[in-house]
Tab-separated table of C-alpha atoms in Angstrom:
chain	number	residue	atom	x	y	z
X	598	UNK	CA	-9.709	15.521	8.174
X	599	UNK	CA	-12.795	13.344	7.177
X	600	UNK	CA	-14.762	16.299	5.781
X	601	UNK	CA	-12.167	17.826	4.093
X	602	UNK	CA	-11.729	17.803	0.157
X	603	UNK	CA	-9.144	15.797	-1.628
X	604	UNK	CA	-6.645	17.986	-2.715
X	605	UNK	CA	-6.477	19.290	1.379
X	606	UNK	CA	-6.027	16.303	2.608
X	607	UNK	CA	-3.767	15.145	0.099
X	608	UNK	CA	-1.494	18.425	1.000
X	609	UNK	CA	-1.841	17.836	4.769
X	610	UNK	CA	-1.568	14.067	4.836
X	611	UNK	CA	0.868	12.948	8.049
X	612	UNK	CA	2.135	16.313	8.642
X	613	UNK	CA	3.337	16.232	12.227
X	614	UNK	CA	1.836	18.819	14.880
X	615	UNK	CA	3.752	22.431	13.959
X	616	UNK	CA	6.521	22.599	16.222
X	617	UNK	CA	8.263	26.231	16.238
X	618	UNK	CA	11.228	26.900	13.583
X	619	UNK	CA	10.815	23.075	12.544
X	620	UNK	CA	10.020	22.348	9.075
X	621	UNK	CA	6.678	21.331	8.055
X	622	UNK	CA	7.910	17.908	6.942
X	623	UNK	CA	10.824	16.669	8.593
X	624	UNK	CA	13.485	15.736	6.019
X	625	UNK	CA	14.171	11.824	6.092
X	626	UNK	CA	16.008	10.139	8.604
X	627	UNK	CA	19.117	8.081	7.934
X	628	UNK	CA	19.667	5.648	10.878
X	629	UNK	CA	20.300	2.086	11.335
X	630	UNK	CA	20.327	2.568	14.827
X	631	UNK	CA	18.579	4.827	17.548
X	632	UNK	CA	19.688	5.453	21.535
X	633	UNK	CA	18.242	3.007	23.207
X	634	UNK	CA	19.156	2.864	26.718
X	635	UNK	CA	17.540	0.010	29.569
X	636	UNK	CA	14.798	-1.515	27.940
X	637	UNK	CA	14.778	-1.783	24.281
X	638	UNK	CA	10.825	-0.384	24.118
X	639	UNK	CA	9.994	2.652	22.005
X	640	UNK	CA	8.727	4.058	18.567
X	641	UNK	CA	12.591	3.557	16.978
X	642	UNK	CA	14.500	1.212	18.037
X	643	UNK	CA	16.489	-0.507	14.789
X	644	UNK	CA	16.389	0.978	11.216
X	645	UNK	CA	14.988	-2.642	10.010
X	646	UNK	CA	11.784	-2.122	11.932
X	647	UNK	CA	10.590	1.576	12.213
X	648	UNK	CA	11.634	5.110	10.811
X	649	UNK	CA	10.559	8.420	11.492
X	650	UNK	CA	10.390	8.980	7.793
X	651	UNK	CA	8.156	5.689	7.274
X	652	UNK	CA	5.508	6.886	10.442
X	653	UNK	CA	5.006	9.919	8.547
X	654	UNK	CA	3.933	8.810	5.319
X	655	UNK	CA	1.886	5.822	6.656
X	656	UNK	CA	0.173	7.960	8.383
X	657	UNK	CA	-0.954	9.890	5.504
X	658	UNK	CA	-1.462	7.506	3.103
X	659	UNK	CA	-3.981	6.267	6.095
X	660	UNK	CA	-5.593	9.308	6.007
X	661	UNK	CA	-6.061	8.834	2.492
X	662	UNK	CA	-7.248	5.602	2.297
X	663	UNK	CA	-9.701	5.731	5.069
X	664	UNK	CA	-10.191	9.685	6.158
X	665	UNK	CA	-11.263	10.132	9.555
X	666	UNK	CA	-10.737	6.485	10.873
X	667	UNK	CA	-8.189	4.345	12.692
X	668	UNK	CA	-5.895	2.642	10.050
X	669	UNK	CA	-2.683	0.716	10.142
X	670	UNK	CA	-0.352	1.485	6.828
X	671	UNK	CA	2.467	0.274	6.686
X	672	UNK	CA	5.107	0.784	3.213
X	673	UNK	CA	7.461	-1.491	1.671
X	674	UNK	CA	10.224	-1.411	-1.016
X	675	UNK	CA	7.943	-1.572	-3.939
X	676	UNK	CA	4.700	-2.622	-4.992
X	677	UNK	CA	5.775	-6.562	-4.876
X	678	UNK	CA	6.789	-6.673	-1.817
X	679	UNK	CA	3.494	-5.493	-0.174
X	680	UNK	CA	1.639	-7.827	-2.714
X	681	UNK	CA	3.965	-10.691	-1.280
X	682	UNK	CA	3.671	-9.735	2.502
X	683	UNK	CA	-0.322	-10.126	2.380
X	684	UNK	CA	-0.494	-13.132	0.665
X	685	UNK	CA	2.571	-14.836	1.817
X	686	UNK	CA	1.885	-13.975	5.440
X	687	UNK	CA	-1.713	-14.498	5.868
X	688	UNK	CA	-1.418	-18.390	3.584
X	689	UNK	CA	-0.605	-21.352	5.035
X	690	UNK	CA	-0.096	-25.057	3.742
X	691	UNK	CA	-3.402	-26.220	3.021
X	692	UNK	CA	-5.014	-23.303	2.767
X	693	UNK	CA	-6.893	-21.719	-0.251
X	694	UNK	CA	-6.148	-18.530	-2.479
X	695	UNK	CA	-8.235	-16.512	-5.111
X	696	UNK	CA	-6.015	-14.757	-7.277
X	697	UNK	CA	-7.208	-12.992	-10.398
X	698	UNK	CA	-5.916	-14.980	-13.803
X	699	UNK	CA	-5.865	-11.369	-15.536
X	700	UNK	CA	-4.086	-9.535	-12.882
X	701	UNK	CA	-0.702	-8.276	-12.648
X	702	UNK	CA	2.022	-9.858	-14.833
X	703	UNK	CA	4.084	-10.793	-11.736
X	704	UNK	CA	1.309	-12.679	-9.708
X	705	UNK	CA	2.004	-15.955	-11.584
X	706	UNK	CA	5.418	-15.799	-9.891
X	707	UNK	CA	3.250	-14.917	-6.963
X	708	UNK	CA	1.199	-18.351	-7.175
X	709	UNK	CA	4.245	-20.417	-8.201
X	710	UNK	CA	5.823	-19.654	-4.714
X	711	UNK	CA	2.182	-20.357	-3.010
X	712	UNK	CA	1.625	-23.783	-4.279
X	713	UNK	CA	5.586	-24.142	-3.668
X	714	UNK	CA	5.087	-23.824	0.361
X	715	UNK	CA	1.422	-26.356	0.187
X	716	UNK	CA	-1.159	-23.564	-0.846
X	717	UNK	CA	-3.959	-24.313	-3.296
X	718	UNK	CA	-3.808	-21.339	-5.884
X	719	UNK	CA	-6.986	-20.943	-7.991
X	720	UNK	CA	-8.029	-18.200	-10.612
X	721	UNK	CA	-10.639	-16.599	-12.894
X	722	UNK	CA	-11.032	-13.360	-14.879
X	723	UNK	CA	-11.627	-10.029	-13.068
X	724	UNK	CA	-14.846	-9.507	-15.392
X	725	UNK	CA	-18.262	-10.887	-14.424
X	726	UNK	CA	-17.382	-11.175	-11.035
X	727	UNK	CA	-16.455	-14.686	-12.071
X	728	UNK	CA	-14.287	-15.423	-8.607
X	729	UNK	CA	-17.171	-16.103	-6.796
X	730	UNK	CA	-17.765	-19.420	-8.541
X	731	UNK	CA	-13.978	-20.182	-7.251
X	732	UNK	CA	-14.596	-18.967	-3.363
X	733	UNK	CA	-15.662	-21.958	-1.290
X	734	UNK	CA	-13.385	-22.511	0.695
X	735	UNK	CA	-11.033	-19.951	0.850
X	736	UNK	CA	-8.836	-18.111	2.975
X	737	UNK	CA	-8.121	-15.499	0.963
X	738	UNK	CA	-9.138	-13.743	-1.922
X	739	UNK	CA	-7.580	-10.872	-3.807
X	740	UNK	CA	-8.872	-8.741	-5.992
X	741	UNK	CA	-7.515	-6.608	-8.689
X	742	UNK	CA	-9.829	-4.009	-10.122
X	743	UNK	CA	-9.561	-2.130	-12.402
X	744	UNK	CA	-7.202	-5.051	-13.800
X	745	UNK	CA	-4.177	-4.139	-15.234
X	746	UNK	CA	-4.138	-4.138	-18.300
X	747	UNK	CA	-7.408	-5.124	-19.456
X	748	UNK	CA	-9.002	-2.529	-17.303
X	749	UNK	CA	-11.809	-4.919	-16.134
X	750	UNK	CA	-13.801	-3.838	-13.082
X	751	UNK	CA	-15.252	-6.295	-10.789
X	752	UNK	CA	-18.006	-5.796	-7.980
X	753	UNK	CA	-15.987	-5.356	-4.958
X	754	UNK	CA	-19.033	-4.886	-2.271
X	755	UNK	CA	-20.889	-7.985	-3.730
X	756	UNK	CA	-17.462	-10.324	-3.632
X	757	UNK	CA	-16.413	-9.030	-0.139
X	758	UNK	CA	-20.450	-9.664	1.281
X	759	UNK	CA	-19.778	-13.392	-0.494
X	760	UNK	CA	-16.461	-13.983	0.835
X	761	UNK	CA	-17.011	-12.568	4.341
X	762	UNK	CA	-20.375	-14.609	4.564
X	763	UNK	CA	-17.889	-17.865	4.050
X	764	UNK	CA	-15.201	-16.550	6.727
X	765	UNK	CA	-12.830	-15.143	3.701
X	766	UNK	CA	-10.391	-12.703	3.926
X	767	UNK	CA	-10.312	-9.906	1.131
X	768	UNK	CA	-7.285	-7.686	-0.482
X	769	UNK	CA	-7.758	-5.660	-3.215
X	770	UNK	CA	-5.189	-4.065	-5.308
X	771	UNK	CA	-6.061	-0.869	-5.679
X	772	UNK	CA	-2.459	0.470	-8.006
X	773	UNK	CA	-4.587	1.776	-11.201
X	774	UNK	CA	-7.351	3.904	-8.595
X	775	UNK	CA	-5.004	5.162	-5.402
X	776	UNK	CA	-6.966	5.928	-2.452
X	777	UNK	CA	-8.632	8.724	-4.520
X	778	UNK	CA	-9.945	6.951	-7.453
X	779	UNK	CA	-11.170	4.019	-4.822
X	780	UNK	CA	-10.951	3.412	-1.850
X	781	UNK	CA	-11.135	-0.579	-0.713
X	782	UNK	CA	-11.634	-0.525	2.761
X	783	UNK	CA	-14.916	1.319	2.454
X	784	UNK	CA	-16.094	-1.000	0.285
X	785	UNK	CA	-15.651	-3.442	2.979
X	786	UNK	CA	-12.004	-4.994	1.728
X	787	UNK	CA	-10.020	-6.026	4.818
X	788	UNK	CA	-6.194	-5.243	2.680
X	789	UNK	CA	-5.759	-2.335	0.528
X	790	UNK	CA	-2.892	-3.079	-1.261
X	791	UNK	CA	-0.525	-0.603	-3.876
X	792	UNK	CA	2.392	-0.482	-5.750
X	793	UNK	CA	2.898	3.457	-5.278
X	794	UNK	CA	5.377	3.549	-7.549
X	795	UNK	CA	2.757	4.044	-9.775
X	796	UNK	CA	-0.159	6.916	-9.730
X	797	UNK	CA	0.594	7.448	-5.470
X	798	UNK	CA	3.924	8.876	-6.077
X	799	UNK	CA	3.568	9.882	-10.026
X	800	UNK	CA	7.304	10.755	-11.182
X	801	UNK	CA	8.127	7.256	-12.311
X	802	UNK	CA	10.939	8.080	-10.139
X	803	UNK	CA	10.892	5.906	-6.717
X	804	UNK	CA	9.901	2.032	-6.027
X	805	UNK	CA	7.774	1.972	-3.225
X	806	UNK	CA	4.569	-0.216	-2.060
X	807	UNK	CA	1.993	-0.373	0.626
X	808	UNK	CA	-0.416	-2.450	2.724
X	809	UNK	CA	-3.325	-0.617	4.418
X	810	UNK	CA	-6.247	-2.530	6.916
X	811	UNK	CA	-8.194	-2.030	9.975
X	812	UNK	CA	-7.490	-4.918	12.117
X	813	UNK	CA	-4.221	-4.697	14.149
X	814	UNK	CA	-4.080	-7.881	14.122
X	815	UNK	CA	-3.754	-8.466	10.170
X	816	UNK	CA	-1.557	-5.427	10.272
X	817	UNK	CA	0.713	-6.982	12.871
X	818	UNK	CA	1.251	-9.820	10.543
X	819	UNK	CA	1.926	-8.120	7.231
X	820	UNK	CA	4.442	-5.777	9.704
X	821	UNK	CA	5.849	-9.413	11.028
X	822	UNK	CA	6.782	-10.135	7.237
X	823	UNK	CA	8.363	-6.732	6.198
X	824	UNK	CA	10.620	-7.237	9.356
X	825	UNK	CA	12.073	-10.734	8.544
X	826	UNK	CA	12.050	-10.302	4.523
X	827	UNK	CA	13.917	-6.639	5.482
X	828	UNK	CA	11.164	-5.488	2.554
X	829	UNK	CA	11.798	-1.914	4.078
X	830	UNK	CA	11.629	1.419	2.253
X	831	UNK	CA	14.707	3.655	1.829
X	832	UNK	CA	14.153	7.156	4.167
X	833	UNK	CA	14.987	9.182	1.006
X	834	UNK	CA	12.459	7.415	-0.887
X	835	UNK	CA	9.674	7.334	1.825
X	836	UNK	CA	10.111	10.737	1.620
X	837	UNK	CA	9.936	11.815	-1.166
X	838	UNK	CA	7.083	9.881	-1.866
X	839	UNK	CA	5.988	12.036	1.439
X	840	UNK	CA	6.262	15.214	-0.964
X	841	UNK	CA	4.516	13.538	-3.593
X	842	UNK	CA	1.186	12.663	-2.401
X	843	UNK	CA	0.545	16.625	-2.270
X	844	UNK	CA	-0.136	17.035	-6.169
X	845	UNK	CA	-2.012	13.661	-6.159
X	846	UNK	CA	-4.838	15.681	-6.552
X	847	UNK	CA	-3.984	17.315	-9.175
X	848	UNK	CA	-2.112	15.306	-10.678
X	849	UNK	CA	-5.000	12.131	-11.297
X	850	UNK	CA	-7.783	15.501	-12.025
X	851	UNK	CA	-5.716	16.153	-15.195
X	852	UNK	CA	-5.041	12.874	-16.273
X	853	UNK	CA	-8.260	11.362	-15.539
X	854	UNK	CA	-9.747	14.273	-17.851
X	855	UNK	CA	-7.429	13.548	-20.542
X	856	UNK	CA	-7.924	9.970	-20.061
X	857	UNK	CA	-11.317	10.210	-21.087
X	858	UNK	CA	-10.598	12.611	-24.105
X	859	UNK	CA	-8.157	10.040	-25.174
X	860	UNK	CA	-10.571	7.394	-25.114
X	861	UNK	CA	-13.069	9.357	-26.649
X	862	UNK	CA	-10.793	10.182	-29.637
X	863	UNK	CA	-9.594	7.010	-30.040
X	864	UNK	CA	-12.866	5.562	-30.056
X	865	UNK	CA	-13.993	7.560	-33.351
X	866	UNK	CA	-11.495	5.719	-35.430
X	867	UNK	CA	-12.076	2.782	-37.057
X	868	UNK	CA	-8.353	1.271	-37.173
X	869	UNK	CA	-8.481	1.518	-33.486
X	870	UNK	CA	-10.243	-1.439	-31.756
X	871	UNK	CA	-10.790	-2.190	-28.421
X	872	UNK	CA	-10.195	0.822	-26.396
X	873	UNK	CA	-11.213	0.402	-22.752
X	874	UNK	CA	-11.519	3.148	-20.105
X	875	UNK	CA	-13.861	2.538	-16.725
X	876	UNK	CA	-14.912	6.423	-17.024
X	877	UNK	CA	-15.980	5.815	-20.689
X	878	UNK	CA	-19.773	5.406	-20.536
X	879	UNK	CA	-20.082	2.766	-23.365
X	880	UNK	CA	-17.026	0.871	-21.795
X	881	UNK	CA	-18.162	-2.647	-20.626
X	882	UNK	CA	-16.496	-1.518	-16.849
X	883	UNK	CA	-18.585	1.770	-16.256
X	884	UNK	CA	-21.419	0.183	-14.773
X	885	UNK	CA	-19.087	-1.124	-12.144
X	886	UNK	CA	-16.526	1.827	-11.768
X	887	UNK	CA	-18.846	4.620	-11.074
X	888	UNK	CA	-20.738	2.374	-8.323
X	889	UNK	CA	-17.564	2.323	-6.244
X	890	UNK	CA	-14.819	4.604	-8.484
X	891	UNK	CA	-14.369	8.304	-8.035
X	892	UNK	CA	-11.878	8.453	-10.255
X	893	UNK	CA	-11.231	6.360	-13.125
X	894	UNK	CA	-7.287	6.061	-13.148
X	895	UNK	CA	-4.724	7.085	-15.888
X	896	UNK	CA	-4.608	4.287	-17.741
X	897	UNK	CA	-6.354	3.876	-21.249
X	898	UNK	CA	-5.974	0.127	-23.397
X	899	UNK	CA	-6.897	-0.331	-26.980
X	900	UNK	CA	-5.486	-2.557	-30.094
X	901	UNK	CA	-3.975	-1.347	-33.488
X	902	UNK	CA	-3.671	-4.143	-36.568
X	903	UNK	CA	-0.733	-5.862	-36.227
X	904	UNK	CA	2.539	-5.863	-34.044
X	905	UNK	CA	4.557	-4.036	-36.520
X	906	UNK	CA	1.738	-0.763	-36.866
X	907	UNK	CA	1.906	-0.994	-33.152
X	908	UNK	CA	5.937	-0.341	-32.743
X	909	UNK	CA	5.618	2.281	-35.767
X	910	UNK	CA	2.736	3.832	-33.263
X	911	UNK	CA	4.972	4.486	-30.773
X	912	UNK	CA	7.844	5.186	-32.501
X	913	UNK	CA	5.869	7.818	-33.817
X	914	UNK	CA	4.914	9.693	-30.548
X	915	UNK	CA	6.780	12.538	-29.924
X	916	UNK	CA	5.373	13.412	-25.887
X	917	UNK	CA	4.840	9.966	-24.948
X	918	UNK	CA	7.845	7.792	-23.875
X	919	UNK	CA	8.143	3.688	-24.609
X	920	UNK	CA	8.336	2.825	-21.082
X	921	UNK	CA	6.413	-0.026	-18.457
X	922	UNK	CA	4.723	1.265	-15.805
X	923	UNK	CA	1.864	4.139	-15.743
X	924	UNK	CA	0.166	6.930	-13.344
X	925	UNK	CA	3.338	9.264	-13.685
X	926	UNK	CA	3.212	12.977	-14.789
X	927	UNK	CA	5.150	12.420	-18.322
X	928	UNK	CA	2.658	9.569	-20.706
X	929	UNK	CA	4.107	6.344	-21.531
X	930	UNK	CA	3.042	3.682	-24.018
X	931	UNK	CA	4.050	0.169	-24.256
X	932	UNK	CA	3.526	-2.502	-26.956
X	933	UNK	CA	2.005	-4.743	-23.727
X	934	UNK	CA	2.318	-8.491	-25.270
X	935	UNK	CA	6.373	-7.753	-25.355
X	936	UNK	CA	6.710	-9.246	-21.787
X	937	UNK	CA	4.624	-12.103	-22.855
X	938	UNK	CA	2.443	-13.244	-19.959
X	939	UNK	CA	-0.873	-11.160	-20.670
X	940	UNK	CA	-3.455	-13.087	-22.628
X	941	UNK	CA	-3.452	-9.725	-25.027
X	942	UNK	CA	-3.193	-9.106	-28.542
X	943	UNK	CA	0.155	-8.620	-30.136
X	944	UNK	CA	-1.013	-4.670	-31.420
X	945	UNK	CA	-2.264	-4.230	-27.671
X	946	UNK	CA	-1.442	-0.390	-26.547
X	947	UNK	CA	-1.541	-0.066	-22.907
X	948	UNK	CA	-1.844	4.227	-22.624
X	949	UNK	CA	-1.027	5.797	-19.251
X	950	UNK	CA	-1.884	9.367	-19.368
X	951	UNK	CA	0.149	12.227	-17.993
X	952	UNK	CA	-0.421	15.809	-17.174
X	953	UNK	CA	0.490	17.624	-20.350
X	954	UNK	CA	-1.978	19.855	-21.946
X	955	UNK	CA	-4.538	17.622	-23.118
X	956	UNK	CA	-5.071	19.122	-26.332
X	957	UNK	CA	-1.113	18.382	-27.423
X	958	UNK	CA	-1.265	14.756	-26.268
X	959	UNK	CA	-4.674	13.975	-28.221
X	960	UNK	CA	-3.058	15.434	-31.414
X	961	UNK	CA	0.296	13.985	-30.446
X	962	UNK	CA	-1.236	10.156	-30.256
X	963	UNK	CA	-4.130	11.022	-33.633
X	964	UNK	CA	-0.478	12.639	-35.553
X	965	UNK	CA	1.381	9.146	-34.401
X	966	UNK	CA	-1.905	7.020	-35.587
X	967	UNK	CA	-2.014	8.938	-39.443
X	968	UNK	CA	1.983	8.158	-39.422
X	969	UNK	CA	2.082	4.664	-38.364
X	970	UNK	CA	-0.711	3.260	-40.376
X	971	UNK	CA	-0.347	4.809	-43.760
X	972	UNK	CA	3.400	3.429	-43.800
X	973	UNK	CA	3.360	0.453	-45.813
C-alpha cells in the first residue's frame, strides 16, 4: 500500500485478507478470555493483553503512519494514556526529560508524576526550536508540534538529528496533524504518539489513543505498560474507531480547506488579533509546516478584546458548539484560558473546524463577530 493515495489507504487500512461470506471488517470482539488449551502461547490469550478488534486497527493506523514499512502500533484508552506509557515507561530515576512548556494542558500533571518517581523534567516553548538549548543530557525528548493551542511548529528533522547525535530518544505528538497531516517517524521520530480521539477518529464520539515506532524493542516496552496499567481500549470503541479512519481523508481535505478560509477571513478584521494557522502563508509556523506538514490540521487560534466579547462570540454561533476538544466533523469553539493552565489570553478562541459547507461556517463565525462586538 506504499504507493497508494490517501484516501485508499485510509479505506483499506487493516482490512484482513477476504475470506468468503465474512464481512470485510470483522465486528468487535467481546472476550475476556480465549481457549487456550496446553501451553498458554498464541495471538489471544487474555482480554487484558490482545484483541482481535485491537490487531486490526493497529495495523492500519501502521499503515498510516508509516505506509509500506514494518511498524508496531499499539492503542490505548485515550490519548493520555499513550502519552503516559512512552514517557512513564521509557524514564527512569535519574534520568532526563524534554517536555514542551506550551504543550498539552495535561502534561504538567505529566511532569509532576516524573519528578515524583526521581526524573529531572525540563521545558521550553515549541517555537524557535528552543529545546535544543535544554537537550544535553537527555533521555528523552518529546515533541509537540503543531502545539496545541498556540499552533507553534517546531523543526522536527533538525531536533531529532540533535538529539539522536547525543543518544536521545524522540516522541512526537502528532494529535493536531494524524498520520496524514505528518507523519513523525519519517521525519526520523522514534514514538509517534496520538490522542485519536481527536482528528483520527473525528465524531467527538470515542476516547481512544495510540503509540506507533519501529523498534520492537521500544514497542515491547510501551506494550509492557498498557498491560500492567490495564490502559486497554474497549472492542466497541477500537472498532469503531476501525470504521472511522475511512473518511479521514475526507474528512481533514474539507476542514483543512475551510481552515484556511477561516483564517483568511478572520485575518481581514481588525478586532481580531492573533489568528494562527500553519497553512496560512504569513503565519509565523508556515515556514516550518510545509517542510514536513501535508496537511495543516483543523485547528485555527486567534484573540478577541476581552473575556466577556469572547463568551458573547460564542454564544453567538449558531453551527459551532462550546465544547473542548477539536478534529471532529461538527466545529467547536472554546474560550481556551477557562481551564486555566495555558499561558493564553483571556479573549483566546481556540477554532476547530468541521466539515460543514465552508461558506455557512465563514458567515456563521463573521455573523457571531458583528453580534458579539457591537453589544455594549
Amino acid at each position: 500500500m506504499s504507493t497508494m493515495g490517501d484516501g485508499t489507504r485510509a479505506v483499506r487500512a487493516g482490512l484482513p485478507e477476504p475470506e468468503q461470506f465474512e464481512p470485510t471488517l470483522p465486528g468487535p470482539v467481546f472476550a475476556a478470555h480465549f481457549h487456550l488449551s496446553g501451553e498458554p502461547v498464541g495471538p489471544y490469550t487474555y482480554g487484558r493483553d490482545t484483541n482481535p478488534t485491537w490487531t486490526h486497527l493497529e495495523r492500519a493506523i501502521g499503515e498510516l503512519e508509516a505506509p509500506g514499512e514494518q511498524v508496531e502500533t499499539i492503542v490505548f484508552a485515550s490519548g493520555m494514556a499513550a502519552i503516559s506509557a512512552v514517557l512513564l515507561s521509557q524514564a527512569r530515576t535519574g534520568d532526563v526529560v524534554v517536555l514542551p512548556d506550551d504543550g498539552y494542558q495535561a502534561l504538567p500533571l505529566v511532569r509532576e508524576q516524573l519528578e515524583a518517581y526521581g526524573v529531572e523534567v525540563r521545558t521550553a516553548p515549541t517555537g524557535g526550536d528552543a529545546q535544543l538549548a535544554v537537550l544535553e543530557g537527555a533521555r528523552l525528548l518529546w515533541i509537540e508540534t503543531p502545539s496545541n493551542p498556540g499552533l507553534d511548529v517546531c523543526d522536527v528533522r533538525r531536533l531529532v538529528g540533535a538529539a539522536h547525535a547525543a543518544g536521545t530518544l524522540v516522541a512526537v505528538d502528532n494529535t493536531l496533524a494524524t498520520p496524514l497531516g505528518q507523519r513523525p517517524l519519517e521525519l526520523g521520530a522514534d514514538f509517534s504518539v496520538a490522542s485519536d480521539t481527536k482528528g483520527m477518529t473525528g465524531h467527538g464520539d470515542i476516547l481512544l489513543g495510540h503509540v506507533t515506532c519501529r523498534d520492537p524493542e521500544l514497542a515491547a516496552g510501551v506494550r509492557r505498560w498498557r498491560k500492567v496499567v490495564g490502559a486497554i481500549p474497549g472492542p466497541m470503541e477500537a472498532w469503531l474507531a476501525h470504521r472511522s479512519l475511512a473518511t479521514l481523508e475526507l474528512r481533514l481535505d474539507r476542514q483543512c480547506a475551510t481552515a484556511l478560509a477561516l483564517a483568511e477571513a478572520l485575518g481581514r478584521r481588525e478586532e481580531v488579533t492573533g489568528v494562527r494557522y500553519p497553512g496560512l502563508p504569513t503565519d509565523p509556523s508556515y515556514p516550518n509546516a510545509v517542510r514536513q506538514m501535508r496537511r495543516f490540521g483543523s485547528v485555527v487560534s486567534f484573540v478577541l478584546p476581552d473575556r466577556e466579547r469572547a463568551e458573547r462570540f460564542l454564544t453567538e454561533l449558531r453551527l459551532v458548539d462550546d465544547a473542548t476538544s477539536f478534529g471532529g466533523v461538527r466545529s467547536t469553539a472554546e474560550r481556551r484560558a477557562r481551564w486555566g493552565g495555558d499561558a493564553v489570553p483571556e479573549g483566546f478562541i481556540r477554532f476547530s473546524v468541521g466539515a460543514e459547507s465552508p461558506e455557512d461556517l465563514v458567515a456563521d463565525v463573521e455573523r457571531a463577530l458583528d453580534a458579539a462586538l457591537r453589544k455594549s
